[in-house]
XYZ file of C-alpha atoms in Angstrom:
695
model
C 0.488 0.036 0.042
C 1.481 3.822 -0.451
C 2.048 5.544 1.845
C -0.387 8.350 2.233
C 1.690 10.471 4.359
C 3.895 11.470 0.810
C 1.004 12.154 -1.054
C -0.109 15.784 -2.159
C -2.918 16.358 -4.600
C -2.488 19.987 -6.067
C -3.830 22.644 -8.056
C -2.493 25.278 -9.739
C -4.416 28.161 -10.615
C -4.146 32.365 -11.049
C -5.157 35.200 -14.195
C -4.891 34.103 -17.316
C -1.302 34.495 -18.576
C 0.065 34.405 -14.798
C 2.130 31.317 -16.236
C 0.460 28.486 -14.521
C 1.070 26.380 -17.506
C 4.745 27.518 -17.445
C 5.160 26.900 -14.186
C 3.441 23.166 -14.528
C 5.643 22.609 -17.717
C 8.707 23.210 -15.239
C 7.273 21.051 -12.338
C 7.051 18.166 -15.141
C 10.785 18.846 -16.419
C 12.081 19.536 -12.926
C 10.462 16.159 -11.476
C 11.846 14.306 -15.042
C 8.412 13.348 -16.065
C 9.199 15.399 -19.714
C 12.381 15.972 -21.037
C 12.084 18.298 -22.867
C 9.917 21.849 -22.177
C 7.084 23.199 -24.268
C 6.244 26.832 -24.410
C 2.835 28.204 -24.461
C 3.298 30.834 -26.656
C 4.253 28.331 -29.241
C 1.507 26.502 -28.687
C 3.436 23.630 -27.142
C 2.646 22.991 -24.067
C 1.947 19.503 -22.201
C -1.080 19.995 -20.213
C -2.840 22.228 -23.010
C -3.616 19.809 -25.676
C -7.009 20.735 -27.198
C -6.018 22.998 -30.570
C -7.999 25.870 -28.902
C -5.806 26.164 -25.942
C -2.500 26.121 -28.173
C -4.030 28.642 -30.604
C -5.321 30.940 -28.386
C -1.976 30.169 -25.841
C -4.527 29.740 -22.591
C -5.597 27.091 -20.976
C -9.844 25.717 -20.963
C -9.526 22.552 -19.638
C -8.192 21.986 -16.469
C -5.782 19.019 -17.034
C -4.354 16.485 -14.698
C -0.931 15.226 -14.440
C 1.439 13.172 -11.889
C 4.864 13.718 -10.563
C 7.535 12.815 -8.047
C 9.450 14.882 -5.684
C 11.935 13.964 -3.219
C 9.663 10.409 -2.946
C 7.076 12.400 -2.462
C 4.001 11.537 -5.202
C 2.377 15.147 -6.488
C -0.898 14.525 -8.244
C -1.150 18.397 -10.178
C -3.816 20.250 -12.270
C -3.228 22.773 -14.109
C -6.750 24.785 -14.186
C -7.636 27.887 -16.631
C -6.923 31.470 -15.301
C -9.921 32.834 -17.849
C -12.970 34.096 -15.976
C -15.528 31.893 -18.307
C -13.763 29.010 -17.125
C -13.947 29.274 -13.400
C -16.736 26.215 -13.124
C -12.566 23.969 -14.183
C -11.192 26.565 -11.110
C -14.054 25.498 -8.716
C -14.642 21.811 -9.450
C -10.495 21.075 -9.146
C -10.795 22.860 -5.680
C -13.205 20.670 -4.656
C -10.990 17.398 -4.626
C -7.670 19.088 -3.775
C -5.875 18.983 -0.739
C -3.742 21.884 -1.662
C -2.702 24.799 -3.930
C 0.038 27.226 -5.340
C -1.017 30.303 -6.227
C 0.646 31.846 -9.396
C 0.544 35.851 -9.385
C 2.614 37.992 -12.416
C 5.422 40.113 -10.565
C 4.746 43.095 -12.899
C 0.322 42.585 -12.948
C 0.022 41.509 -9.385
C -3.022 40.063 -7.713
C -5.120 40.516 -10.798
C -9.014 40.034 -11.241
C -9.181 36.269 -11.842
C -6.676 35.115 -8.897
C -9.563 37.317 -6.259
C -11.834 35.032 -7.768
C -10.153 32.309 -7.574
C -8.695 33.001 -4.133
C -12.240 33.756 -3.320
C -13.087 29.775 -4.101
C -10.144 28.360 -2.714
C -11.418 30.731 0.509
C -14.437 28.568 0.565
C -13.449 25.132 -0.701
C -10.573 25.772 2.649
C -7.888 24.588 0.157
C -4.366 25.569 1.813
C -2.273 26.944 -0.410
C 1.752 28.340 -1.258
C 2.149 31.215 -3.348
C 4.219 31.813 -5.630
C 5.332 35.378 -7.538
C 6.148 34.267 -10.876
C 7.854 36.410 -14.148
C 10.232 38.523 -11.753
C 12.270 39.311 -14.713
C 9.365 40.903 -16.687
C 9.586 44.890 -16.994
C 7.952 46.542 -14.130
C 8.527 43.004 -11.892
C 8.780 43.900 -8.450
C 8.377 41.279 -5.521
C 7.317 43.601 -2.706
C 4.519 45.396 -4.178
C 2.867 41.857 -5.158
C 3.612 40.617 -1.559
C 1.427 44.252 -0.029
C -1.693 43.435 -2.837
C -1.997 40.007 -1.420
C -2.561 41.678 2.267
C -4.721 44.080 0.860
C -6.779 42.978 -1.836
C -6.421 39.174 -0.811
C -6.886 39.850 2.590
C -4.178 36.911 3.110
C -1.383 37.101 5.538
C 1.789 36.348 3.007
C 5.160 34.256 4.556
C 7.426 35.314 2.539
C 10.274 32.063 2.518
C 12.391 33.342 -0.229
C 13.672 37.292 -1.451
C 15.040 38.326 -5.119
C 18.243 38.690 -6.151
C 18.272 41.521 -8.802
C 14.721 42.298 -10.538
C 13.421 42.798 -14.309
C 16.887 41.852 -16.799
C 18.940 41.579 -13.644
C 16.989 38.408 -11.594
C 19.450 35.829 -11.248
C 17.931 33.874 -8.393
C 16.753 33.842 -5.118
C 17.439 34.347 -1.382
C 16.068 31.145 0.947
C 15.510 33.647 4.004
C 14.770 30.345 6.653
C 18.656 28.932 5.639
C 20.422 32.728 4.728
C 21.541 30.874 0.981
C 21.551 32.367 -2.267
C 20.316 30.706 -4.562
C 22.239 31.859 -8.302
C 21.260 30.130 -11.573
C 23.320 30.256 -14.358
C 22.541 31.828 -17.776
C 21.890 28.402 -19.536
C 18.083 27.977 -19.135
C 18.637 25.010 -17.565
C 16.939 24.419 -14.017
C 19.433 21.888 -12.496
C 22.203 25.069 -13.356
C 22.599 26.581 -10.198
C 25.208 27.120 -6.893
C 24.131 27.828 -3.527
C 26.682 30.487 -2.185
C 26.475 33.009 0.633
C 23.716 36.084 0.619
C 24.672 39.202 -1.490
C 25.749 41.857 0.843
C 23.153 43.999 -0.280
C 20.635 41.679 1.091
C 21.852 40.833 4.111
C 19.994 43.071 6.081
C 16.379 42.543 4.735
C 17.213 38.875 4.725
C 18.195 38.720 8.496
C 14.719 41.121 8.980
C 12.267 38.816 6.962
C 13.836 35.775 8.992
C 13.078 37.519 12.435
C 8.897 38.177 10.831
C 9.066 34.339 9.667
C 10.156 33.047 12.947
C 7.902 35.186 14.818
C 5.002 34.464 12.692
C 5.671 30.739 12.991
C 6.476 30.144 16.667
C 2.429 31.511 16.741
C 0.958 28.060 15.881
C 2.600 26.918 18.983
C 2.614 28.077 22.507
C 5.261 26.541 24.132
C 7.634 27.073 21.555
C 6.320 31.263 21.895
C 6.992 31.499 25.542
C 10.274 29.673 24.754
C 11.758 32.021 21.575
C 9.793 35.166 23.599
C 13.108 34.523 25.954
C 15.496 34.662 23.334
C 15.681 30.870 23.029
C 15.543 30.018 18.927
C 13.730 27.261 18.373
C 15.149 24.524 15.868
C 15.189 23.933 12.293
C 12.273 20.948 13.095
C 10.079 23.220 15.160
C 9.861 26.046 12.546
C 8.815 23.879 9.665
C 6.138 21.996 11.830
C 4.885 25.607 13.156
C 4.963 26.836 9.478
C 3.048 23.145 8.018
C 0.711 23.568 11.015
C 0.186 27.656 9.737
C -0.144 26.440 5.652
C -2.951 23.583 6.618
C -4.969 25.997 8.852
C -4.478 28.821 6.376
C -2.909 31.476 9.046
C -0.796 32.599 6.347
C 0.719 31.417 3.276
C 4.290 30.586 2.497
C 5.572 33.032 -0.494
C 7.885 32.192 -3.049
C 9.450 34.080 -6.147
C 11.072 33.258 -9.360
C 10.783 32.850 -12.624
C 9.370 29.797 -14.627
C 10.441 30.602 -18.196
C 13.213 31.047 -17.048
C 13.849 28.298 -14.754
C 14.445 29.940 -11.451
C 13.084 29.157 -8.486
C 11.176 26.588 -9.121
C 13.065 23.857 -7.002
C 11.969 25.411 -4.034
C 8.494 25.479 -4.746
C 8.648 21.836 -5.064
C 10.196 21.645 -1.914
C 7.335 23.501 -0.313
C 5.182 21.662 -1.651
C 6.391 18.558 0.270
C 7.385 20.157 3.067
C 4.347 22.639 4.640
C 1.133 21.570 2.005
C -1.136 19.285 3.424
C -1.479 14.667 2.962
C -4.639 13.445 1.999
C -4.765 12.691 5.451
C -3.954 16.087 7.002
C -7.224 17.772 5.475
C -10.772 17.613 7.311
C -12.713 14.915 5.806
C -15.139 15.486 3.351
C -18.895 15.673 5.021
C -21.428 13.003 3.933
C -25.124 14.428 3.130
C -28.325 13.012 2.950
C -29.786 12.122 -1.023
C -33.038 13.781 0.218
C -32.578 17.011 1.490
C -28.984 17.509 0.698
C -27.757 18.479 4.164
C -24.616 17.160 6.220
C -25.631 14.268 8.473
C -22.744 14.570 10.502
C -20.540 11.391 9.549
C -17.731 12.415 7.125
C -15.523 10.868 4.521
C -12.258 9.513 6.188
C -9.396 9.315 3.765
C -8.533 5.833 5.161
C -7.385 2.695 2.444
C -9.488 0.580 5.225
C -12.657 2.725 4.993
C -15.785 1.743 2.606
C -15.214 3.269 -1.220
C -16.109 6.849 -1.536
C -15.143 8.577 -4.451
C -16.605 11.793 -6.303
C -17.034 11.997 -9.704
C -15.498 16.123 -10.531
C -14.857 16.278 -14.215
C -15.587 14.291 -17.438
C -13.581 13.867 -20.595
C -14.127 12.426 -23.927
C -11.539 12.019 -25.917
C -10.584 9.547 -28.610
C -11.069 6.741 -26.542
C -13.764 7.572 -25.217
C -15.477 8.995 -22.426
C -13.056 9.835 -18.897
C -14.363 9.886 -15.047
C -11.999 11.802 -13.502
C -12.380 10.856 -10.058
C -10.982 11.535 -6.502
C -10.886 8.751 -4.294
C -11.456 10.061 -0.606
C -11.698 6.352 1.121
C -11.389 2.986 0.590
C -9.846 0.865 -2.227
C -10.805 0.426 -5.869
C -10.142 -2.367 -7.846
C -10.719 -2.681 -11.962
C -13.516 -5.356 -12.092
C -15.030 -3.623 -9.116
C -18.262 -3.118 -9.167
C -19.288 0.462 -7.423
C -22.480 1.542 -7.292
C -23.737 5.685 -8.218
C -25.850 7.307 -5.324
C -27.312 10.034 -7.652
C -28.805 7.371 -10.020
C -29.139 4.309 -7.920
C -27.591 2.400 -10.442
C -24.357 0.125 -9.841
C -21.318 -0.158 -12.924
C -18.533 -2.161 -13.678
C -15.377 -0.848 -13.735
C -13.679 -2.069 -16.435
C -10.028 0.268 -16.660
C -8.774 2.639 -14.841
C -5.817 5.103 -15.443
C -3.528 7.283 -14.212
C -3.297 10.734 -16.201
C -0.516 12.493 -17.630
C -2.288 15.520 -19.626
C -3.289 13.340 -22.362
C -1.264 9.945 -22.217
C -1.654 7.460 -19.935
C -0.675 4.665 -17.964
C -3.305 1.343 -16.732
C -4.095 1.007 -13.138
C -5.744 -2.402 -11.549
C -6.059 -0.601 -8.531
C -6.436 2.906 -6.806
C -6.766 3.787 -3.016
C -7.668 7.102 -0.483
C -5.636 9.596 -1.918
C -5.823 8.939 -5.731
C -6.978 11.081 -8.507
C -7.530 9.389 -11.225
C -9.585 8.227 -14.393
C -12.151 5.242 -15.272
C -12.901 5.186 -18.963
C -16.594 4.346 -20.186
C -18.865 4.582 -17.026
C -22.145 5.006 -18.278
C -24.741 7.381 -16.418
C -21.818 9.195 -14.318
C -22.021 13.422 -13.952
C -19.957 15.681 -12.722
C -20.685 15.784 -8.759
C -22.025 12.231 -8.341
C -21.090 10.232 -5.673
C -19.395 6.666 -6.428
C -19.434 4.124 -3.220
C -19.359 0.632 -2.159
C -23.329 -0.366 -3.072
C -23.047 -2.325 0.595
C -22.332 1.255 2.482
C -24.573 4.073 0.223
C -23.215 7.304 0.617
C -23.426 11.033 -0.318
C -20.981 13.453 -0.529
C -21.231 16.831 -0.594
C -22.260 18.156 -4.087
C -21.163 20.390 -6.142
C -22.476 23.921 -6.904
C -22.309 25.523 -10.751
C -22.665 29.366 -11.561
C -26.123 29.865 -13.542
C -25.244 30.773 -17.307
C -26.205 34.711 -18.072
C -25.523 34.395 -21.578
C -27.356 32.197 -24.873
C -26.832 32.194 -28.899
C -29.392 30.373 -30.605
C -27.644 28.268 -33.633
C -28.985 26.258 -35.909
C -26.895 23.477 -38.137
C -25.698 24.948 -41.990
C -26.741 21.467 -43.339
C -30.237 19.525 -42.682
C -28.218 16.486 -42.542
C -26.053 17.384 -38.938
C -29.235 18.071 -36.819
C -28.618 14.440 -35.162
C -24.656 14.870 -34.823
C -25.499 18.091 -33.196
C -27.435 16.889 -31.272
C -24.512 14.005 -29.794
C -22.061 16.137 -29.830
C -24.087 19.153 -27.248
C -24.792 16.218 -25.587
C -21.262 15.064 -24.417
C -20.120 18.580 -23.767
C -22.759 19.369 -21.085
C -21.635 16.454 -19.624
C -18.325 17.585 -19.305
C -19.009 21.456 -18.777
C -21.853 21.973 -16.005
C -21.723 25.807 -16.933
C -22.609 25.271 -20.137
C -26.211 24.633 -20.720
C -28.586 24.001 -24.086
C -32.454 23.995 -24.271
C -34.541 23.744 -27.135
C -36.806 26.813 -27.716
C -40.523 24.766 -28.257
C -42.639 27.158 -30.447
C -39.202 28.176 -32.736
C -37.574 24.297 -32.985
C -34.454 26.784 -32.164
C -31.622 25.302 -30.245
C -29.821 27.925 -27.372
C -26.361 27.441 -26.072
C -26.113 28.946 -22.826
C -22.776 29.968 -21.084
C -20.584 32.038 -19.099
C -19.411 34.669 -20.947
C -18.508 35.492 -24.842
C -15.409 33.491 -24.403
C -17.359 30.525 -23.133
C -20.051 30.094 -26.484
C -16.816 31.350 -28.968
C -14.646 28.371 -27.821
C -17.681 25.541 -27.247
C -18.980 26.569 -31.488
C -15.334 25.890 -32.479
C -15.082 22.839 -30.545
C -18.590 21.623 -32.207
C -16.566 22.685 -35.449
C -13.506 21.148 -35.221
C -13.996 17.939 -32.875
C -17.579 17.110 -34.093
C -17.896 18.472 -37.535
C -20.949 20.607 -37.296
C -20.584 23.645 -39.197
C -23.187 25.587 -36.845
C -25.484 29.007 -38.135
C -25.057 31.863 -34.704
C -27.274 34.274 -33.611
C -27.084 37.333 -31.765
C -26.236 37.243 -28.438
C -29.275 37.301 -25.779
C -28.636 38.061 -22.489
C -30.651 36.205 -19.853
C -33.046 38.501 -18.293
C -35.213 38.162 -14.793
C -37.667 40.324 -13.929
C -39.465 40.824 -10.005
C -42.048 42.345 -7.954
C -42.178 45.412 -6.139
C -45.702 45.581 -4.271
C -47.258 43.425 -2.730
C -50.475 42.358 -3.500
C -53.626 40.750 -1.401
C -55.951 38.703 -3.630
C -58.218 35.901 -3.730
C -58.973 33.101 -6.848
C -61.513 30.682 -7.060
C -61.216 27.751 -9.468
C -64.644 25.939 -9.824
C -65.781 24.091 -12.811
C -69.423 21.504 -13.304
C -69.163 18.814 -15.488
C -71.939 15.892 -15.235
C -70.136 13.853 -12.479
C -68.186 15.583 -9.540
C -66.318 18.862 -10.644
C -63.495 20.921 -9.676
C -63.320 23.341 -6.748
C -60.317 25.619 -4.712
C -60.121 28.471 -3.296
C -57.275 30.271 -2.005
C -56.653 33.708 -0.108
C -53.542 34.869 -0.586
C -50.893 37.679 -0.366
C -47.584 37.929 -2.223
C -45.127 40.601 -1.688
C -41.161 41.067 -2.891
C -38.964 38.590 -1.420
C -34.909 40.000 -0.463
C -32.812 39.477 -3.057
C -31.593 36.713 -4.032
C -33.736 35.008 -2.013
C -35.661 32.880 -5.058
C -39.118 31.601 -4.264
C -40.516 30.992 -0.792
C -43.764 29.871 -0.009
C -45.503 29.496 3.229
C -48.960 28.919 4.637
C -50.857 30.417 7.792
C -54.402 29.036 7.051
C -55.761 27.963 10.709
C -58.740 26.097 11.055
C -58.688 23.786 7.797
C -60.268 26.288 5.698
C -57.827 24.315 3.273
C -56.387 20.878 4.156
C -52.932 20.562 4.903
C -52.906 17.987 1.848
C -54.062 20.658 -0.598
C -50.228 23.237 0.167
C -48.368 21.256 -1.421
C -50.316 21.654 -5.579
C -50.600 24.782 -4.302
C -47.275 25.930 -4.098
C -46.161 23.488 -7.031
C -49.076 25.883 -9.161
C -47.020 28.909 -8.247
C -43.665 28.184 -9.029
C -44.600 26.124 -12.482
C -45.694 29.591 -12.697
C -42.543 31.560 -11.723
C -41.605 30.122 -15.004
C -42.482 33.202 -16.966
C -43.047 36.187 -15.677
C -46.005 38.882 -16.177
C -43.910 41.115 -18.504
C -41.724 39.518 -20.801
C -42.143 35.952 -19.914
C -38.918 35.646 -18.215
C -38.587 33.684 -14.790
C -39.911 35.683 -11.770
C -36.960 35.875 -9.067
C -37.064 37.175 -5.312
C -41.361 36.599 -4.480
C -43.075 35.656 -1.355
C -46.363 33.934 -1.116
C -48.336 33.401 1.775
C -51.268 31.097 1.401
C -53.806 32.777 4.518
C -57.552 31.194 3.606
C -59.631 29.187 1.482
C -62.285 26.932 0.910
C -62.983 23.723 0.127
C -66.057 21.118 -1.199
C -65.769 17.714 0.523
C -66.662 16.242 -2.621
C -65.127 18.138 -5.974
C -61.513 19.586 -4.102
C -59.081 18.324 -5.270
C -55.165 18.608 -5.497
C -55.622 19.375 -9.184
C -58.004 21.930 -8.770
C -56.202 23.793 -6.479
C -52.797 23.814 -7.966
C -55.045 25.275 -11.359
C -56.567 27.823 -8.878
C -52.743 28.723 -8.001
C -51.984 29.421 -11.646
C -55.065 31.500 -12.638
C -54.469 33.914 -9.014
C -50.332 34.220 -10.618
C -52.042 34.856 -13.584
C -54.615 37.061 -12.015
C -52.458 38.925 -9.465
C -48.393 38.857 -10.510
C -49.074 42.091 -13.297
C -51.123 43.937 -10.437
C -47.359 43.571 -7.821
C -45.717 46.402 -10.165
C -43.954 43.817 -12.107
C -40.497 44.812 -13.228
C -37.534 43.898 -15.828
C -33.776 42.860 -14.164
C -30.954 42.899 -16.003
C -27.244 40.861 -15.255
C -25.008 43.269 -14.484
C -21.539 42.053 -14.601
C -18.056 42.943 -12.957
C -16.104 44.393 -14.685
C -12.182 44.805 -14.509
C -10.404 47.059 -16.892
C -7.018 47.395 -17.423
C -5.291 50.657 -19.818
C -2.410 52.378 -20.035
C -2.380 55.784 -18.220
C -2.856 57.308 -21.841
C -5.967 56.425 -22.145
C -7.779 56.231 -18.863
C -10.280 59.253 -19.672
C -11.808 57.639 -23.287
C -11.887 54.036 -21.046
C -14.112 55.475 -18.054
C -16.142 57.693 -20.789
C -16.975 54.675 -22.566
C -17.790 52.572 -19.800
C -20.445 55.216 -18.065
C -21.880 55.506 -22.042
C -22.485 52.073 -21.072
C -24.128 52.731 -18.141
C -21.276 51.513 -16.006
C -20.954 52.502 -12.239
C -17.049 52.851 -11.821
C -16.512 51.790 -8.559
C -12.365 52.620 -8.287
C -9.744 53.191 -9.965
C -6.027 51.988 -9.408
C -2.844 52.966 -10.794
C 0.439 49.792 -10.883
C 3.409 50.507 -12.738
C 2.633 49.734 -16.137
C -0.901 51.322 -16.545
C -4.212 51.770 -14.631
C -6.495 49.300 -13.399
C -10.714 50.681 -13.526
C -13.043 47.856 -12.215
C -16.475 49.404 -11.948
C -20.400 47.449 -12.853
C -21.779 47.813 -15.919
C -25.165 45.523 -17.226
C -24.155 42.754 -19.621
C -26.590 43.914 -22.370
C -23.795 47.048 -22.577
C -20.965 44.795 -23.053
C -21.301 42.931 -25.856
C -18.272 43.362 -28.652
C -16.513 45.112 -25.951
C -12.540 44.160 -26.714
C -12.796 45.076 -30.142
C -13.790 48.437 -29.126
C -11.170 48.502 -25.816
C -8.788 47.753 -28.504
C -9.408 50.410 -30.717
C -9.363 52.828 -27.788
C -6.546 51.793 -26.553
C -3.526 51.367 -29.836
C -4.437 47.529 -28.419
C -2.927 47.462 -25.225
C -6.153 47.425 -23.014
C -7.330 44.581 -21.356
C -10.187 43.772 -19.690
C -12.236 40.907 -17.657
C -15.963 40.172 -15.851
C -17.716 37.537 -13.852
C -21.690 37.906 -13.263
C -22.282 39.583 -9.656
C -26.198 40.361 -9.310
C -29.495 41.097 -11.110
C -30.878 44.940 -10.818
C -33.392 46.326 -11.988
C -33.562 47.813 -15.483
C -34.168 51.473 -16.800
C -37.550 51.881 -18.269
C -36.573 52.654 -21.522
C -34.220 49.773 -21.246
C -36.976 47.679 -20.359
C -39.306 49.173 -22.759
C -37.415 48.022 -25.542
C -36.847 44.611 -24.092
C -40.623 44.225 -23.421
C -41.435 44.706 -27.257
C -38.211 42.887 -28.689
C -40.218 39.906 -26.610
C -43.640 40.813 -27.686
C -42.628 40.578 -31.438
C -40.755 37.288 -31.371
C -44.008 35.668 -29.524
C -45.915 37.793 -32.666
C -44.092 36.346 -35.408
C -44.505 32.776 -33.868
C-alpha cells in the first residue's frame, strides 16, 4: 500500500497570463516527467493539448498529471485562468488538498486571481504563493506581497527574496536557511549554485527571517514562550509550525522566481512537500443526506480501510471514449469492482482505470484513498456524482455551479447535421456543467447558454473542429429576469362543473417582493382547516411552475414570497389538481398587479488600460451605463473596476483595443441582477412581444 503521508494533491491556479501552465511545465521537467519543455507561446505546452488551447495560448480544461519529487507523489491539476472557465477551477479545488497560487510579478493580484482565491477560501484549500515573472519589465516582488495583504486580505509568509529584478534577476535568497540560490544563463533549472547572501541583501534577509520565525511560532504556545525568552527554535520545529499554519490557512508561504527562465521552481516543489497537507491532514469531506442535501454528521475519513467513497469531479471525452475523473476519498478501488452511483441508484462495473498525464495514460489495476484517477467508459455518471461501495451507500457534499448569463441561438448549416449536433452537444454538456442547452419549443431553435462570449465562442469552435458540425450562430442574448415591487392581497376561486364530480378550490393569498437572491418562498398560515393541509403542496407547485414565466415578457420571476392565509374547499369536488389550477389562475390574475419589473444581469468588470487612455475608457464605460467603483494605478497602466450591465458589453474587447491601440485588457464576471431603466425595459419587452407574434 502506498503511504498517504507522501501524497500531495495540488492545483495550480492564477489569472490569465500569470504563468500557471509554464510553471506546471517546469515542474514536470524538474521531476523528470518530460524531457523537453513545451512553451505556451509556441502552442506546445504539455497540459494545453486541445487545439483551441494551443492557438489562443490559454488553458481551457483543467489537465491532470502525476509526478514525483523527493519520493513524494504529486497529483497536479493545471487549471484555467480565464473567467469564463472558472467552473473548472471551482471543481478542481473541490477535490484538491492544497494549491499553488501563481501571481505575475508585474501584473500583481489580478481580477481572476481574486475570484480563484475566493473560491479556494470557500473550499478551505491550503495554498502556497508563487510570485512569477520576476524577469519581466515592471516586476516588483514586494509590491505583489503588499497586494496579497491588501487586496486578498491574506497573510503572506515571505520564504524567499529575489536577487536583482527585471533583466538582472538571477536567483533567490532562501530566508530560512539564509543561503542564496543563483542560476547561470544556460536556462537549465539544474544549473544553480548555493552561495552566501549578496551583501546588499544581508540586512533584509535577516529581518525577514525574524518575521518568519515570529509568525511561525504563533502556532505553538510552548515554542512561542521559549522564543520570547531568547531561545531560537530548531529548524524542524519551525518547519512543523509553518506546516500547521499553512494547513489552517493562518498564513501562506510565499516564494518568488521566474518559471520561464527556470529560476526558483525547486524551492516551490520543496515547499509543496514540506508545507502542503497530505490527504490525511485535510478536514474530511461531509457526507450528506440524499433527499435534503444537508450534512448527516458523518465524514468520509481518508483511509484505505474504510468503505469506498469517491467523487466524480470532471468528465472528458477524448479519442479513446469517455473519461470520468474521480478523487477517491476513502477505501480501495480495483479493476473489475462493481460500484454504486448514489445519485442514480445504479451500479456500474469498473472496466479500465488509468492514471493521466495530460492526454497520455497509464493503465492501473488498483487505486486507493487519496488518488486522483480516471475511469474509462462509465455510462451514467455526471459531474458531482458520488461513487461508493454498494453495501455502504453514501452521498458526498455535491458541487454547486453558477447559472449561465448569456445565450445564443444556433442551427446546423445543413439539415443532415441535426442529429450529429445533438449528440455532440450532449457530450459537451456532460463535460462542462456551466454550459447548458435547451430547445425553444415555439421556434424549435437550439439555445446554447454559457458564462460569457469567449465561453460560447470556444464551444462553437469545438463543435466545428472536434465534431465537424458547422453552425449558423445568432446574436448573443442576455438572460433577463423579472421580479415584483409591490405587495398584493387577493383571492381566486377555481370552479368547474361538468357531469359527475366537479372541481373546486378557493385560495386567499398575499404576494410580496422577497429579499434579493432569495428565490421563491411559499408559506401557509391557514388556521382552522379552511384549506386542508394535503392541498398545500399542490398550491405551492401551481405557483412555482408559473414562476418560470413572468408577467412582463415571459422571463423567469425571481425573489417572490407567497403566503396562503385562507380559502375554501368542497368535500366532494376539491382535489389537488383543482387547487393547483387555482394557484396558476391566481398567479395570472395577481402578478400583473404587483408592480412587475424587469431585471438585467450586472457584470463586475475590471479593465486594464495604459495611462494616456484612462479618460476614454471611463467615458466609454459611463456611456454603457457603467458605475465606476475604483481606479488603481499600477506600474504599467491603470486598472478600472466597475459594474456594467451585460447587455452593454457585447463586442467590448474590439472597442477597448481600438481605444487603447491594442494594449487594453479586461475581464468580467457575473455580479448580481438589478432593475432595468424604463427605456431599456420597454425595448426588451417590445422585442420579446414581437418574437412571440412572429411565432
